Coordinates of C-alpha atoms and ligand atoms in Angstrom, one line a residue:
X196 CA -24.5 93.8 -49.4
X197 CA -22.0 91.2 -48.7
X198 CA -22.8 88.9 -45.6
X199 CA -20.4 86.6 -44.4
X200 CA -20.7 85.0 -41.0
X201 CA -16.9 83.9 -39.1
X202 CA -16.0 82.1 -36.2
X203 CA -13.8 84.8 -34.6
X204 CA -12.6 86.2 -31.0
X205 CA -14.3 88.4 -29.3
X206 CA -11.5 90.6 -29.0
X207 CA -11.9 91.7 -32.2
X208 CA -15.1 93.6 -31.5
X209 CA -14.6 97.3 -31.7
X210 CA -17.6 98.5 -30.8
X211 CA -18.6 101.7 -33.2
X212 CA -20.9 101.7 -35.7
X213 CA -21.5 97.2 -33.8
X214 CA -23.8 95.6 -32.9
X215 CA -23.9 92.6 -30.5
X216 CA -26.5 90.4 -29.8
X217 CA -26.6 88.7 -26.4
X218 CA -28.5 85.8 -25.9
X219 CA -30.1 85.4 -22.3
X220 CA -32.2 82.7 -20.3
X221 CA -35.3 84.0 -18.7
X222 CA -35.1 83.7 -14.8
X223 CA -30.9 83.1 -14.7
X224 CA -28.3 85.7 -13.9
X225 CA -27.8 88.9 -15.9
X226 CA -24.4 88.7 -17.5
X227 CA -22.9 90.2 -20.1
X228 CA -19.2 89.0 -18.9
X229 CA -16.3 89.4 -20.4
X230 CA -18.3 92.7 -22.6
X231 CA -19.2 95.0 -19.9
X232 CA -17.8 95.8 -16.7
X233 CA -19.7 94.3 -13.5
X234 CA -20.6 98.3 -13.3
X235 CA -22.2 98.6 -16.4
X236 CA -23.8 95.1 -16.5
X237 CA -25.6 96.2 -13.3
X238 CA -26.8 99.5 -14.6
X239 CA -27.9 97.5 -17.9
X240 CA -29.5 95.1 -15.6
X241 CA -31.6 97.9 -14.4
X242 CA -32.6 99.4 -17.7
X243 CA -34.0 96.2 -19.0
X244 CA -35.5 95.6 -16.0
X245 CA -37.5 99.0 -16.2
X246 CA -38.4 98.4 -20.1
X247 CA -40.1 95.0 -19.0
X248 CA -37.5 93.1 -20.7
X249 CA -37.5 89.7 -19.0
X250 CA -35.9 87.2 -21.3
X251 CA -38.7 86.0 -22.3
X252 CA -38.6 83.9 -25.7
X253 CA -38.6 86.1 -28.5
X254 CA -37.9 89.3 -26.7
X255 CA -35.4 91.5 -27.5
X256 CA -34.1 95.1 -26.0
X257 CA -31.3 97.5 -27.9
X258 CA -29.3 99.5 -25.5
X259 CA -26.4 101.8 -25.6
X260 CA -24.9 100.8 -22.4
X261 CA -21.7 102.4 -23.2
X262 CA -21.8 106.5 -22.6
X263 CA -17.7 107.3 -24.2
X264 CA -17.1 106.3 -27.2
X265 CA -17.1 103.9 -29.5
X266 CA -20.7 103.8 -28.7
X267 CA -21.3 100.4 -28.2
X268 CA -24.7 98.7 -29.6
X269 CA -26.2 96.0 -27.4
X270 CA -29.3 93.9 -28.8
X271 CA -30.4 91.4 -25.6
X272 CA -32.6 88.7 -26.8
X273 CA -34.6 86.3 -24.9
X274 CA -34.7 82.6 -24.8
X275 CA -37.4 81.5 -22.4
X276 CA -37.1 79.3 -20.1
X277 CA -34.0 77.2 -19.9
X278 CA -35.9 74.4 -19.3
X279 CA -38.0 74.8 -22.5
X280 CA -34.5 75.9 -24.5
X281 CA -35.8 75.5 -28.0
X282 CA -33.6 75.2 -31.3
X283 CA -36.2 77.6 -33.2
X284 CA -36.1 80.5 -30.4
X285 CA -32.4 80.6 -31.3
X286 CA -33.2 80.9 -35.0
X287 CA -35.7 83.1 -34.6
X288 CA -33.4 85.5 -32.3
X289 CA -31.0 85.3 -34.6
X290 CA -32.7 86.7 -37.1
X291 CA -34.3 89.4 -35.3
X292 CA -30.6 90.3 -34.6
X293 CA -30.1 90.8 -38.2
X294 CA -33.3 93.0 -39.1
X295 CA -32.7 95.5 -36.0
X296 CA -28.6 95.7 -37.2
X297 CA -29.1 95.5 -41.5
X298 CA -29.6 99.1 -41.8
X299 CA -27.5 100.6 -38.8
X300 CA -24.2 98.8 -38.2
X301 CA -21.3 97.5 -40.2
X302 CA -20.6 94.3 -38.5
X303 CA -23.2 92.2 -36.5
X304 CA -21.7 90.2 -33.6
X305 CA -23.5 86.9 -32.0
X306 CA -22.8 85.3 -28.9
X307 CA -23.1 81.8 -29.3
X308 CA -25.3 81.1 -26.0
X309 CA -24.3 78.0 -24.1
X310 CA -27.7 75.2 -24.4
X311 CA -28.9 73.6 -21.3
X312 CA -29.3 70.2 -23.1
X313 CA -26.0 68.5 -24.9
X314 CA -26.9 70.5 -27.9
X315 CA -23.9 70.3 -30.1
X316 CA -22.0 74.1 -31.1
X317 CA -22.2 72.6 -34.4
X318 CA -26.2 72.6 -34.6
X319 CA -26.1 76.1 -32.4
X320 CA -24.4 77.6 -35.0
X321 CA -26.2 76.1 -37.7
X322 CA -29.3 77.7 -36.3
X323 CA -27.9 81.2 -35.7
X324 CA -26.4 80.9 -39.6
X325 CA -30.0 80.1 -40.7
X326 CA -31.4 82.6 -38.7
X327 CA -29.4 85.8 -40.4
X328 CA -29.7 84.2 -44.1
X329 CA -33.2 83.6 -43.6
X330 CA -34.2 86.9 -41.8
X331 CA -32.2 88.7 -44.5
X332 CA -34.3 87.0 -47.3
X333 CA -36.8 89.3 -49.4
X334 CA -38.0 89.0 -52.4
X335 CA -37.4 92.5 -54.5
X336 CA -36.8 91.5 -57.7
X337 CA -39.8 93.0 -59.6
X338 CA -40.1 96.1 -57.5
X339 CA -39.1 99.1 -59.3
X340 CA -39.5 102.2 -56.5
X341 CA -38.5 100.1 -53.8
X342 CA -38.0 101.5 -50.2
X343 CA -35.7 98.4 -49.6
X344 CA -34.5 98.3 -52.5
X345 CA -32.8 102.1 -52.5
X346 CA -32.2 102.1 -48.7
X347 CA -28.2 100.8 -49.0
X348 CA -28.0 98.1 -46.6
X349 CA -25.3 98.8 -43.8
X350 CA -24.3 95.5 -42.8
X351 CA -21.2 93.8 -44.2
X352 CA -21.1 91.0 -42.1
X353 CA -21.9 88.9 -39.1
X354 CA -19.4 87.3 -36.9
X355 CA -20.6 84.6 -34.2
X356 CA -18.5 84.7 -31.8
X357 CA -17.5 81.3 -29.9
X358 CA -16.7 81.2 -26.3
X359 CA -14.7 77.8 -26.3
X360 CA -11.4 78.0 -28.6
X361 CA -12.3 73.5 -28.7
X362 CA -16.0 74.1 -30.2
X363 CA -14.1 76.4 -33.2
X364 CA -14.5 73.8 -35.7
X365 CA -17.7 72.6 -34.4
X366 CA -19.3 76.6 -35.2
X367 CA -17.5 76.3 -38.6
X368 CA -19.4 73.1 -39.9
X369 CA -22.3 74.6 -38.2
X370 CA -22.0 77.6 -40.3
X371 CA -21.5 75.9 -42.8
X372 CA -23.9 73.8 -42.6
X373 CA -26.4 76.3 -41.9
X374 CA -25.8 78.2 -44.9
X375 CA -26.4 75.1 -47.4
X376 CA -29.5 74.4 -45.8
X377 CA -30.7 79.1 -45.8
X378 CA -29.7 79.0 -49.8
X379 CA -32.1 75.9 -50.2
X380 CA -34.8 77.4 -48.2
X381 CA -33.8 80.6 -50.1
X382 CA -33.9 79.2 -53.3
X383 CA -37.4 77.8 -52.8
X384 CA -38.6 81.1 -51.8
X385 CA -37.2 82.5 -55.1
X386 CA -38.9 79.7 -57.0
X387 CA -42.6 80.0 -55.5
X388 CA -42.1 84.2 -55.5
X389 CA -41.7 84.1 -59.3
X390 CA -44.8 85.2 -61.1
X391 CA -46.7 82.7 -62.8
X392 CA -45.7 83.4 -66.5
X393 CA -42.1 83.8 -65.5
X394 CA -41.8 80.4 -64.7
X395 CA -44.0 77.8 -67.2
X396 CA -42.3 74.2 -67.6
X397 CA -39.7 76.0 -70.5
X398 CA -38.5 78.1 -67.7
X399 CA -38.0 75.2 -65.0
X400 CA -36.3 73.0 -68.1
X401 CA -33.7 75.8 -67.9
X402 CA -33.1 75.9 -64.0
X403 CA -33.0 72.0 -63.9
X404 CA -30.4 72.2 -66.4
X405 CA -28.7 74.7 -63.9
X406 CA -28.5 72.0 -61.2
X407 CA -26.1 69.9 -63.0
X408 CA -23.1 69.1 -61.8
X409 CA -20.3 66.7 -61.7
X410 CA -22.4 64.6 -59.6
X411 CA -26.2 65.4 -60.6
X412 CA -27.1 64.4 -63.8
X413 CA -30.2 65.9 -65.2
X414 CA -32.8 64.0 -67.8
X415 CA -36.0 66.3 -69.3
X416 CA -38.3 64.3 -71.4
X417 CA -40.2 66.9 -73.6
X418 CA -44.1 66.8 -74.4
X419 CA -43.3 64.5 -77.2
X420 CA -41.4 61.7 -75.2
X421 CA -43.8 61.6 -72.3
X422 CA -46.4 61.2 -75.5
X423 CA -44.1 57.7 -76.6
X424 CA -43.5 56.7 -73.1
X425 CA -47.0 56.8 -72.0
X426 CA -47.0 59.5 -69.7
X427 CA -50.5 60.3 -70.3
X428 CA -51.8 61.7 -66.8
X429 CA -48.9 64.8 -67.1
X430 CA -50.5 65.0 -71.1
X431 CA -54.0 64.8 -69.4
X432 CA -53.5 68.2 -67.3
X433 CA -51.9 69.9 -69.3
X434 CA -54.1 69.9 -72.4
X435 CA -55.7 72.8 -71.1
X436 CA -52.7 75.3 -71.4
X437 CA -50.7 76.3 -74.5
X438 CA -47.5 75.3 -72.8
X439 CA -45.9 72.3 -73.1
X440 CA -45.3 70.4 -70.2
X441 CA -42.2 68.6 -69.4
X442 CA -41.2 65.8 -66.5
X443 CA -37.5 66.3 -64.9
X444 CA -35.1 63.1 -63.4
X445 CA -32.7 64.3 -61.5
X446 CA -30.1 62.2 -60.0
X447 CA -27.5 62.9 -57.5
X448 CA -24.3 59.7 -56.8
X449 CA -22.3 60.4 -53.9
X450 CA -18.5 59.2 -54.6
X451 CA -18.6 56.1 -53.3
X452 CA -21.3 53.1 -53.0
X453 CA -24.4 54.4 -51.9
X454 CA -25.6 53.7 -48.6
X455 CA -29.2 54.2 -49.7
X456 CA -31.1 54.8 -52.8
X457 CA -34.0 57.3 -52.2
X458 CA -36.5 59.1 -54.6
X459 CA -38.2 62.6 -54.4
X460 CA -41.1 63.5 -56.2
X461 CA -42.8 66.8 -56.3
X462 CA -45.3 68.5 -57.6
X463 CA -44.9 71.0 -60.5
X464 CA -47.9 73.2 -61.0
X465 CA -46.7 76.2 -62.2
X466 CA -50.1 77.5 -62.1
X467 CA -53.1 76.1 -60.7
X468 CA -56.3 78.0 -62.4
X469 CA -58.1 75.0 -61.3
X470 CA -59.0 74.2 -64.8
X471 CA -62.3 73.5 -66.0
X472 CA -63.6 73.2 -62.5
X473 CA -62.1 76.5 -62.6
X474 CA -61.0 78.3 -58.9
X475 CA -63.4 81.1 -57.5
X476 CA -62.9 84.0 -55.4
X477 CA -59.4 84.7 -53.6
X478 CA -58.9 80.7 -54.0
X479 CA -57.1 81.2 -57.5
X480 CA -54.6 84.1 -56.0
X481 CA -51.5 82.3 -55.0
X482 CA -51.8 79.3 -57.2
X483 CA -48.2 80.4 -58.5
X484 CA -47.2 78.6 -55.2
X485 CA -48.5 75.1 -57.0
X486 CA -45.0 74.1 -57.6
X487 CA -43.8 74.3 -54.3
X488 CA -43.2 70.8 -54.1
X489 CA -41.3 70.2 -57.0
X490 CA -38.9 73.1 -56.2
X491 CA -38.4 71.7 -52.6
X492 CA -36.6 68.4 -54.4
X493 CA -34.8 70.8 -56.5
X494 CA -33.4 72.7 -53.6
X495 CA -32.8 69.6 -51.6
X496 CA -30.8 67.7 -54.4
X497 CA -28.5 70.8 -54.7
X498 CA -28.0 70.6 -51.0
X499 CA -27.0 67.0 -51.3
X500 CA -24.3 68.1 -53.5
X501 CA -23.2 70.8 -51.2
X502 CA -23.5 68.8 -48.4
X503 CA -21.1 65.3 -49.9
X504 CA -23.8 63.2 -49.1
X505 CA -23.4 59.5 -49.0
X506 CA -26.7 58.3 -50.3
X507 CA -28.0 58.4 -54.0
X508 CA -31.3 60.6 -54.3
X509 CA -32.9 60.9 -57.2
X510 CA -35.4 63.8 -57.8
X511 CA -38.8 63.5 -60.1
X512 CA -41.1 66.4 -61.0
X513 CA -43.8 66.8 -63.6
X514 CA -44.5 70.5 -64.7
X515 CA -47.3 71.6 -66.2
X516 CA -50.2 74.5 -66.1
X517 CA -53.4 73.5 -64.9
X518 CA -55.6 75.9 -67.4
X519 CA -59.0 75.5 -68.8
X520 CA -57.8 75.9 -72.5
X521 CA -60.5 74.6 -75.4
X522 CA -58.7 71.5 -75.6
X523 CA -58.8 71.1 -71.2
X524 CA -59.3 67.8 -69.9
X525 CA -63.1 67.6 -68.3
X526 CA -65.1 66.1 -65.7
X527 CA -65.8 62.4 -67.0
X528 CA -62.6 61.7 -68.9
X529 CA -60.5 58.4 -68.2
X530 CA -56.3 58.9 -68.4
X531 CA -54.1 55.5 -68.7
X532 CA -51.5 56.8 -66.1
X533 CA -47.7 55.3 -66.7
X534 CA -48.2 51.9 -64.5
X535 CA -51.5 51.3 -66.5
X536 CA -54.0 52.4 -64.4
X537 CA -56.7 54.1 -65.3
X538 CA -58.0 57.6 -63.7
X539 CA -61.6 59.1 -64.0
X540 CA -61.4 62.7 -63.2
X541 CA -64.1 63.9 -61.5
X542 CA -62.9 67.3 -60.8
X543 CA -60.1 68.7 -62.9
X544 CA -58.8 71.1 -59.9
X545 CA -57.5 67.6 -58.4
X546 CA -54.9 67.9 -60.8
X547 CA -51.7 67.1 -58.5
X548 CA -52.3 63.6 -57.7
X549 CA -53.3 63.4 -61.4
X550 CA -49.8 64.2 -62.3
X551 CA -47.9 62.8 -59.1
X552 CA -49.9 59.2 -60.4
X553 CA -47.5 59.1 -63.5
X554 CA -44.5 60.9 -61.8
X555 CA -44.6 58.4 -58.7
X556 CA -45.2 55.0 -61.4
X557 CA -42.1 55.9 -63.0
X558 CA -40.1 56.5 -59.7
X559 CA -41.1 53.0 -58.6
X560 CA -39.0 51.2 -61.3
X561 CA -36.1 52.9 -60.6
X562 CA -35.7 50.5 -58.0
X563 CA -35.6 53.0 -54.9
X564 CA -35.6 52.0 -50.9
X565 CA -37.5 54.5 -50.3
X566 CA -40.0 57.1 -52.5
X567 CA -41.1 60.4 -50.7
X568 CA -43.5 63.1 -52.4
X569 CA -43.7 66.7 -51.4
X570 CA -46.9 68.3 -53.2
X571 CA -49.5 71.6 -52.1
X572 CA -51.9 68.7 -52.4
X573 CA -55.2 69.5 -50.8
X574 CA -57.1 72.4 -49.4
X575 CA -58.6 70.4 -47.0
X576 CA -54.6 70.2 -44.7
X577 CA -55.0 73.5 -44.5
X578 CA -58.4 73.3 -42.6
X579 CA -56.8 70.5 -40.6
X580 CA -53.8 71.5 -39.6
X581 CA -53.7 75.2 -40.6
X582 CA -50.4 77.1 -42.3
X583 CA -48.1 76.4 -39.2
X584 CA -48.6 72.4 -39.5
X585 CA -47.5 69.8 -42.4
X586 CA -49.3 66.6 -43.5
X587 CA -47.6 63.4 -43.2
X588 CA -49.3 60.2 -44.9
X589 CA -47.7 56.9 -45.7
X590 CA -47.7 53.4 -46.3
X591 CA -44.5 52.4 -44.4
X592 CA -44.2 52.9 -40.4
X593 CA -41.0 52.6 -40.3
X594 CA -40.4 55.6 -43.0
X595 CA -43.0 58.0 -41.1
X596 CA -41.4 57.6 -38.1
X597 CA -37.9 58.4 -39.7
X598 CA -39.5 61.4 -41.1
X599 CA -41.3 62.3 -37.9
X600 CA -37.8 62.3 -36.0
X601 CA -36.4 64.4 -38.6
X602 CA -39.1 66.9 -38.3
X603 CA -37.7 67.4 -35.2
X604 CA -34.5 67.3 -35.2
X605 CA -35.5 70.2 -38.1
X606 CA -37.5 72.2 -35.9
X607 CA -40.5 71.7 -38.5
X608 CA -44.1 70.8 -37.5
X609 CA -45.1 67.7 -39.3
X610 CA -48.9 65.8 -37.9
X611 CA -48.8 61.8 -39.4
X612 CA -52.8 61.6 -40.4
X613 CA -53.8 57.8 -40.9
X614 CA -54.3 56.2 -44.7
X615 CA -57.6 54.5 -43.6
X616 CA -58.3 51.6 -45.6
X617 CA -61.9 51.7 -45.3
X618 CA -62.3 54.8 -47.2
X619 CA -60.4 53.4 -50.2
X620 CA -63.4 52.7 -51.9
X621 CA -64.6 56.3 -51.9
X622 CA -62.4 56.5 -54.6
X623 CA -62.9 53.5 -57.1
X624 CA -64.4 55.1 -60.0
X625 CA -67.4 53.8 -62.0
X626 CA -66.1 53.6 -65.6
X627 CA -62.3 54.1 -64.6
X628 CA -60.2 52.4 -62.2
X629 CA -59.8 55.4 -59.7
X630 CA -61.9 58.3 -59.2
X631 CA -59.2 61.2 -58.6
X632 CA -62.5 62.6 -55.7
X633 CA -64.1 60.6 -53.6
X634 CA -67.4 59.8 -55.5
X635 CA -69.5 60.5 -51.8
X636 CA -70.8 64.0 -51.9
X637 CA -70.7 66.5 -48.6
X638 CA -67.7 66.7 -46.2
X639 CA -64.3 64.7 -46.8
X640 CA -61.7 63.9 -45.6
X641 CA -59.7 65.3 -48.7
X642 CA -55.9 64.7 -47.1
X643 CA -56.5 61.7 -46.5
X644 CA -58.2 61.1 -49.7
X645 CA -56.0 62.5 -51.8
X646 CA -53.5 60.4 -50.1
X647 CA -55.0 57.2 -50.7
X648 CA -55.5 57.7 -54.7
X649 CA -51.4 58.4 -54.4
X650 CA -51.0 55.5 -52.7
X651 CA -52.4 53.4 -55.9
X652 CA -49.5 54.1 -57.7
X653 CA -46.3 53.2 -55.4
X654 CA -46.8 49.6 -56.0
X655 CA -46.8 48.8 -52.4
X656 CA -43.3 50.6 -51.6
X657 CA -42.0 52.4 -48.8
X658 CA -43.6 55.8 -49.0
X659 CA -44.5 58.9 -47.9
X660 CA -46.3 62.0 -49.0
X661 CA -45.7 65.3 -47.0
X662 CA -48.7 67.8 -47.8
X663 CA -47.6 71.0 -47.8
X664 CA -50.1 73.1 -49.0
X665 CA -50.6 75.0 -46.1
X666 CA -46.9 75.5 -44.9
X667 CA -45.7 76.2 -48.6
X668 CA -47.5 80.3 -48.3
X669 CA -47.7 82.4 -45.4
X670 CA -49.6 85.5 -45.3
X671 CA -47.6 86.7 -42.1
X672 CA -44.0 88.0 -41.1
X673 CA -42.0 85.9 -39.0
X674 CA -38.1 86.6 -38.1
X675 CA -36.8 84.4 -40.6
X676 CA -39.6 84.2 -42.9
X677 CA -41.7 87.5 -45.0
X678 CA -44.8 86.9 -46.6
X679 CA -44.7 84.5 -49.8
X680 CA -43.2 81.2 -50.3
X681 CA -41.9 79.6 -46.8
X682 CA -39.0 76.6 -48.2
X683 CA -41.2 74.8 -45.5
X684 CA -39.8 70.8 -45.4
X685 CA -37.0 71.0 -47.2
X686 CA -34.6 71.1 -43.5
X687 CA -36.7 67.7 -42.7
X688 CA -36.2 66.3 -45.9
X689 CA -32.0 67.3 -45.8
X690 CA -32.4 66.0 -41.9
X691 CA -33.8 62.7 -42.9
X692 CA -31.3 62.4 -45.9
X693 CA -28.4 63.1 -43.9
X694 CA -29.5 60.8 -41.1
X695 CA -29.5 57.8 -43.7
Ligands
BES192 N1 -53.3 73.2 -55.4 C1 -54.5 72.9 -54.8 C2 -54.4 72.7 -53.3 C3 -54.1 73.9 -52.5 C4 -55.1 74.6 -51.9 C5 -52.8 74.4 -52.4 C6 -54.8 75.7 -51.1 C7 -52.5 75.5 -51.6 C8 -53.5 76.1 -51.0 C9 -55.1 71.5 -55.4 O1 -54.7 71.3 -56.7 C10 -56.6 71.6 -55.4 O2 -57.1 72.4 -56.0 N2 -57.2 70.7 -54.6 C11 -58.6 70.7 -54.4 C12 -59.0 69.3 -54.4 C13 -60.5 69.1 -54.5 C14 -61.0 69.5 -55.9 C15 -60.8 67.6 -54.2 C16 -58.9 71.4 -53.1 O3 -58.3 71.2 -52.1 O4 -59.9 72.1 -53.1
MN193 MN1 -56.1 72.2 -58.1
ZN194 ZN1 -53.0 72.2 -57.4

């Protein structure tokens, strides 16, 4: 199916075999000027009223208010309150619009609703762009005797339609915009979605390579020169799997001077077995999403691309298996990470910060203003803050609160939890300089712990560590999102990177 999303008249809509979505406020006037007569608005007016439909965020109501033909297809959909407009009910209803039109009309039509706040048309249609291409996102690939799959999809395209001729250009970089920032979320989807033995470090070699571009050069360093450089934490996790693990630097120049220099780091588990403190039960089921982290820096530095932007990032990500191979890593060993440090593994499943503590060393001397890590960290954020809610720890106030306001401005939940200092010695180890546990039995606080061990190897710079691993899954449908691999943080990170 081809999509493609226009800022065009509204005197272009025809009606048959259309659909437009109408965006209402809850508690305003019905209207549906300048599409229906005052005689058909009012009987619409009525019909919704009878259905219950009240414009309530989230709610929608399809109606054929037109009897002659062309039939005309009318999707009202609620925003709530106008004094509680949010950004996200807009997304949302946009891409409820595009499930109840994919399989029954040719061309979807969106009203651009006017915001209560000074809301920019650019950052309206941004929304209603990410809306459709991330309510049309499913992942079908290895589905042979697919319902959605053989069902042709009817829609060829969406057209929002913008009431002010002044705000055309606006809804075109909005659009535009919007679309950059669905394919990354898009692409991180694809990545997590990917069955574990599909994508082993060989595999993400290859798709690094595919970033490059006239301005993103890509480095690998294979098994053997992360043996010479001293990369020995990566080496350390991945002894127990028979694939070899490889690091990626990724680094994107804008044309001119940079205004900043900024450094990603994720985490690239492409399976997380646990190891030799090997997962039980369902814990072990959607380890394939272990990489989540490291394919939200991929997504985002191919955004930065797209998006001309004037800072230079530079993306880090160790990938490895975590397996419980004869020759695993165990409980008791000591690893020299890359800044010298020494690590006592106490468990082996706390195998990210094992591999973020060599990934992160070497991101510090590349001489970076700021050093941000996205990793599925710890099961314990997930207790915490549950699979709606990311963590947020770091050293520097000044960056969290960046972050924070980018969070916002994204429309993702982030929750700062404190880096206490007192608990730092929870996780000094007895023969090696840092326990990758806390050495205190019972309860922990394992965010915040895992956190802290990070913290040992930024060399006291700006940084911040975004723990995703209860955003980076969802077991439930949303609008935009189906069940599998969410692209949560990467619209922060693009947020805080274009804000720079
Ligand atoms: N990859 C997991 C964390 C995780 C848990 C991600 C649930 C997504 C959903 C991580 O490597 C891990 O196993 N962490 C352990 C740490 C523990 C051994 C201190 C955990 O959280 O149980
Ligand atoms: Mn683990
Ligand atoms: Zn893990």
């Amino acid at each position: 199916m081809n999509l493609t999303i226009d800022s065009l008249d509204r005197s272009r809509f025809k009606g048959e075999r259309d659909t437009l979505a109408l965006f209402l406020w809850e508690g305003e006037k019905f209207t549906a000027e300048g599409w229906l007569d005052s005689k058909k608005e009012d009987s619409l007016e009525a019909a919704a009223k009878r259905e219950g439909f009240k414009a309530k965020a989230g709610e929608t109501f399809l109606s054929y208010p037109e009897k002659e033909e062309p039939v005309m297809r009318l999707l009202l959909i609620g925003l709530g309150k106008k004094k509680d407009a949010k950004i996200e009910t807009l997304r949302d209803g946009a891409g409820k619009a595009y499930k109840a039109s994919s399989k029954q009309s040719e061309t979807l039509w969106i009203d651009l609703p006017q915001w209560p706040e000074k809301i920019s048309a650019e950052a309206l249609a941004q929304a209603v762009t990410e809306g459709v291409l991330l309510g049309r996102y499913r992942y079908v690939k290895h589905k042979t005797d697919d319902e959605q799959k053989k069902k042709e999809f009817t829609l060829k395209k969406t057209v929002l339609v913008v009431e002010r001729p002044e705000e055309i250009d606006a809804a075109k970089r909005g659009i535009k915009r919007g679309d950059i920032y669905a394919q990354a979320i898009n692409f991180i989807r694809d990545l997590i979605n990917e069955p574990p033995s599909l994508k082993r470090p060989r595999e993400f070699a290859k798709i690094s390579k595919g970033l490059e571009s006239s301005r993103i050069k890509v480095r690998i360093y294979s098994k053997q020169e992360l043996e010479r450089m001293g990369m020995r934490s990566i080496l350390g996790v991945n002894a127990g799997s028979v694939h070899d693990p490889i690091f990626t630097h990724f680094i994107y120049k804008p044309k001119g001077a940079p205004k900043k220099r900024i450094g990603l780091v994720g985490k690239g588990i492409t399976f997380d077995s646990g190891g030799l403190n090997i997962k039980t039960g369902n814990h072990m089921s959607n380890m394939k999403m272990d990489m989540a982290g490291a394919a939200t820096i991929m997504a985002c530095l191919r955004a930065c691309d797209a998006l001309d932007v004037a800072s230079e990032i530079h993306g880090f990500a160790p990938f490895t298996e975590n397996m419980p191979g004869e020759n695993a890593y165990k409980p008791g060993d000591v690893i020299q990470a890359y800044n010298g440090k020494t690590i006592e593994i106490l468990n082996t499943d706390a195998e990210g910060r094992v591999v973020l503590a060599d990934a992160l060393s070497f991101a510090v001397k590349q001489n970076l203003d700021a050093i941000i890590d996205v990793a599925t960290l710890t099961g314990a954020v997930v207790v915490a803050l549950g699979d709606q809610i990311s963590g947020l720890l770091s050293n520097n106030e000044r960056l969290a609160r960046d972050l924070l306001e980018a969070s916002k401005r994204a429309g993702e939940k982030v929750w700062q939890l404190p880096l206490l200092p007192e608990y730092k010695e929870r996780i000094k180890g007895k023969v090696g300089d840092w326990a990758n546990i806390s050495t205190r039995g019972g309860a922990e606080p394992g965010s915040i712990i895992g956190g802290l061990f990070l913290e040992e190897f930024v060399d006291s710079k700006p940084w911040a560590h975004f723990d995703i691993a209860g955003t980076a899954w969802t077991d439930s449908e949303t609008p935009t999102c189906v069940p599998g691999g969410t692209g949560a943080i990467a619209r922060t990170l693009l947020e805080y990177i274009l804000a720079l």
